[in-house]
């Protein structure tokens, strides 16, 4: 990535014409070709050109007497163009950032599933885990638990539980219930937040709903009010 702090002006021509008057800005030129212009406020760029585009250094025009360098940034598909005039370069550096692993979200369904597999007592007493991602012909069941009183419990885990999740669990229950080694099979719909319509549908189909406190399961005090 190349970072340039410069006094510059930027003119855009394309679907509409825009102009950034002369000011000091941060210019970011990324490895994929993106060129973006930032000010020292707000996170979004003032203007930018997304790839595929090319940056070419061109000769300043005759009336650009104070311009030290001029760029033409052209989009390869649309022909949209940025004309960048640099009047003073205050900083210019390049940095190899390497491969970025991307954003790792905390509290996604996989995290909830893992924590719940380790704490099946949240679902009920004396339950044991048979398997995570229990395979079926129509997809894996998030958790399959053994009930000491007989039978098994299929658990569908969601961050936000809606009707589609209840329908998905219903299909699993119908399929699993045909296996004499697993029957009788009951269902639990577990999520951090369950929509009222999903609760009504789940209750109508004999599926129990469990609201998960992710922070508490992680061992972090959630701050939620408690009776005891």
Short mmCIF file of C-alpha atoms in Angstrom, two decimals, residues 14-184:
data_model
loop_
_atom_site.label_atom_id
_atom_site.label_comp_id
_atom_site.label_asym_id
_atom_site.label_seq_id
_atom_site.Cartn_x
_atom_site.Cartn_y
_atom_site.Cartn_z
CA UNK A 14 -18.01 10.04 -15.55
CA UNK A 15 -21.68 9.57 -14.73
CA UNK A 16 -21.44 13.05 -13.19
CA UNK A 17 -18.67 15.57 -12.67
CA UNK A 18 -17.30 16.41 -9.23
CA UNK A 19 -14.48 18.57 -7.92
CA UNK A 20 -12.42 18.43 -4.71
CA UNK A 21 -10.79 21.83 -4.25
CA UNK A 22 -7.18 22.23 -3.18
CA UNK A 23 -6.61 20.88 0.34
CA UNK A 24 -4.30 18.58 2.28
CA UNK A 25 -5.47 14.97 2.09
CA UNK A 26 -4.35 11.38 2.62
CA UNK A 27 -4.19 9.43 -0.64
CA UNK A 28 -4.27 5.64 -0.40
CA UNK A 29 -3.21 3.51 -3.35
CA UNK A 30 -3.90 -0.14 -2.65
CA UNK A 31 -2.37 -3.23 -4.20
CA UNK A 32 -5.60 -4.01 -6.07
CA UNK A 33 -5.47 -0.61 -7.76
CA UNK A 34 -7.94 1.23 -5.56
CA UNK A 35 -7.19 4.95 -5.23
CA UNK A 36 -8.95 6.76 -2.37
CA UNK A 37 -8.79 10.30 -0.98
CA UNK A 38 -9.35 10.87 2.74
CA UNK A 39 -9.62 13.91 4.96
CA UNK A 40 -8.85 14.04 8.66
CA UNK A 41 -12.50 13.45 9.57
CA UNK A 42 -15.05 10.64 8.97
CA UNK A 43 -14.12 7.10 7.91
CA UNK A 44 -15.39 7.16 4.33
CA UNK A 45 -13.21 8.55 1.53
CA UNK A 46 -14.17 11.83 -0.13
CA UNK A 47 -13.67 10.27 -3.54
CA UNK A 48 -12.21 7.06 -4.88
CA UNK A 49 -11.72 4.86 -7.92
CA UNK A 50 -12.30 1.14 -7.55
CA UNK A 51 -10.45 -1.51 -9.60
CA UNK A 52 -9.93 -2.36 -12.35
CA UNK A 53 -8.26 0.97 -13.00
CA UNK A 54 -4.89 2.33 -14.04
CA UNK A 55 -2.90 5.26 -12.66
CA UNK A 56 -0.79 7.18 -15.15
CA UNK A 57 1.49 10.13 -14.43
CA UNK A 58 0.86 12.80 -17.08
CA UNK A 59 2.32 16.20 -17.88
CA UNK A 60 0.64 19.08 -16.06
CA UNK A 61 -1.32 21.46 -18.22
CA UNK A 62 0.12 24.86 -19.13
CA UNK A 63 -1.94 26.78 -16.59
CA UNK A 64 -1.01 24.36 -13.77
CA UNK A 65 2.08 26.33 -12.84
CA UNK A 66 2.19 25.19 -9.18
CA UNK A 67 1.42 21.52 -9.87
CA UNK A 68 4.40 19.26 -9.09
CA UNK A 69 2.77 16.08 -10.42
CA UNK A 70 -0.44 15.19 -12.22
CA UNK A 71 -2.19 11.80 -12.39
CA UNK A 72 -4.91 10.36 -14.57
CA UNK A 73 -6.75 7.44 -12.93
CA UNK A 74 -8.99 5.67 -15.44
CA UNK A 75 -11.47 2.85 -14.86
CA UNK A 76 -10.86 0.04 -17.35
CA UNK A 77 -14.54 -0.84 -17.89
CA UNK A 78 -16.49 2.40 -17.57
CA UNK A 79 -13.93 4.95 -18.73
CA UNK A 80 -14.63 7.09 -15.64
CA UNK A 81 -11.58 9.15 -14.77
CA UNK A 82 -9.97 11.06 -11.92
CA UNK A 83 -7.57 13.91 -12.63
CA UNK A 84 -5.36 14.45 -9.61
CA UNK A 85 -3.15 17.50 -9.23
CA UNK A 86 -0.47 17.35 -6.53
CA UNK A 87 0.75 20.77 -5.41
CA UNK A 88 2.94 19.67 -2.50
CA UNK A 89 3.85 16.18 -1.27
CA UNK A 90 4.30 16.08 2.50
CA UNK A 91 4.70 12.32 2.86
CA UNK A 92 5.10 9.40 0.47
CA UNK A 93 5.70 5.84 1.67
CA UNK A 94 4.97 2.28 0.54
CA UNK A 95 4.21 -0.64 2.83
CA UNK A 96 3.86 -4.37 2.19
CA UNK A 97 0.93 -5.48 4.34
CA UNK A 98 0.91 -9.13 3.32
CA UNK A 99 -2.12 -11.40 3.33
CA UNK A 100 -4.90 -10.29 5.63
CA UNK A 101 -6.93 -13.04 7.37
CA UNK A 102 -10.05 -10.86 7.26
CA UNK A 103 -12.52 -9.97 9.95
CA UNK A 104 -13.09 -12.63 12.59
CA UNK A 105 -16.54 -12.18 14.07
CA UNK A 106 -17.13 -12.92 17.72
CA UNK A 107 -20.44 -14.54 18.50
CA UNK A 108 -21.14 -16.14 15.15
CA UNK A 109 -23.15 -19.35 15.02
CA UNK A 110 -20.02 -21.53 15.03
CA UNK A 111 -18.92 -19.94 18.33
CA UNK A 112 -22.34 -20.42 19.86
CA UNK A 113 -22.43 -24.02 18.71
CA UNK A 114 -18.98 -24.75 20.15
CA UNK A 115 -19.80 -23.16 23.51
CA UNK A 116 -23.14 -24.91 23.72
CA UNK A 117 -21.49 -28.26 22.95
CA UNK A 118 -19.23 -27.65 25.95
CA UNK A 119 -22.14 -26.55 28.15
CA UNK A 120 -25.05 -28.81 27.27
CA UNK A 121 -26.42 -28.16 30.75
CA UNK A 122 -27.80 -24.93 29.30
CA UNK A 123 -30.29 -27.13 27.41
CA UNK A 124 -31.13 -29.46 30.29
CA UNK A 125 -29.76 -31.52 33.16
CA UNK A 126 -27.84 -34.78 32.70
CA UNK A 127 -27.69 -34.48 28.91
CA UNK A 128 -24.64 -35.75 27.03
CA UNK A 129 -23.30 -34.69 23.66
CA UNK A 130 -23.52 -37.31 20.91
CA UNK A 131 -21.95 -35.17 18.23
CA UNK A 132 -21.67 -31.69 16.74
CA UNK A 133 -22.73 -31.37 13.10
CA UNK A 134 -24.55 -34.70 13.20
CA UNK A 135 -24.92 -35.71 9.52
CA UNK A 136 -28.27 -36.30 7.86
CA UNK A 137 -29.35 -36.65 4.24
CA UNK A 138 -30.55 -33.03 4.20
CA UNK A 139 -27.68 -31.44 6.10
CA UNK A 140 -25.97 -31.55 9.49
CA UNK A 141 -27.81 -31.02 12.76
CA UNK A 142 -25.89 -28.51 14.88
CA UNK A 143 -25.94 -30.62 18.05
CA UNK A 144 -27.32 -34.05 18.85
CA UNK A 145 -27.71 -34.76 22.57
CA UNK A 146 -28.56 -37.97 24.43
CA UNK A 147 -31.38 -37.81 26.93
CA UNK A 148 -30.81 -40.08 29.97
CA UNK A 149 -34.55 -40.74 30.06
CA UNK A 150 -34.37 -42.16 26.55
CA UNK A 151 -34.24 -40.74 23.07
CA UNK A 152 -32.23 -37.85 21.68
CA UNK A 153 -32.48 -34.08 21.35
CA UNK A 154 -31.69 -32.23 18.12
CA UNK A 155 -30.52 -28.66 18.70
CA UNK A 156 -30.52 -25.97 16.02
CA UNK A 157 -28.29 -23.01 16.94
CA UNK A 158 -28.77 -19.52 15.53
CA UNK A 159 -27.64 -16.03 16.41
CA UNK A 160 -31.08 -14.69 15.57
CA UNK A 161 -33.83 -17.24 15.43
CA UNK A 162 -36.58 -16.77 12.88
CA UNK A 163 -39.25 -18.92 11.23
CA UNK A 164 -36.82 -20.33 8.68
CA UNK A 165 -34.72 -21.79 11.48
CA UNK A 166 -37.75 -23.49 13.02
CA UNK A 167 -38.68 -24.93 9.62
CA UNK A 168 -35.14 -26.23 9.21
CA UNK A 169 -35.22 -27.95 12.60
CA UNK A 170 -38.64 -29.41 11.82
CA UNK A 171 -37.24 -31.14 8.74
CA UNK A 172 -34.36 -32.58 10.77
CA UNK A 173 -36.73 -33.88 13.43
CA UNK A 174 -38.93 -35.61 10.87
CA UNK A 175 -35.92 -37.34 9.34
CA UNK A 176 -34.16 -38.27 12.60
CA UNK A 177 -37.37 -39.62 14.08
CA UNK A 178 -37.36 -42.41 11.50
CA UNK A 179 -34.16 -43.86 12.99
CA UNK A 180 -35.07 -46.37 15.74
CA UNK A 181 -31.66 -45.87 17.35
CA UNK A 182 -32.40 -42.18 17.89
CA UNK A 183 -36.16 -42.09 18.45
CA UNK A 184 -37.91 -40.52 20.14
#
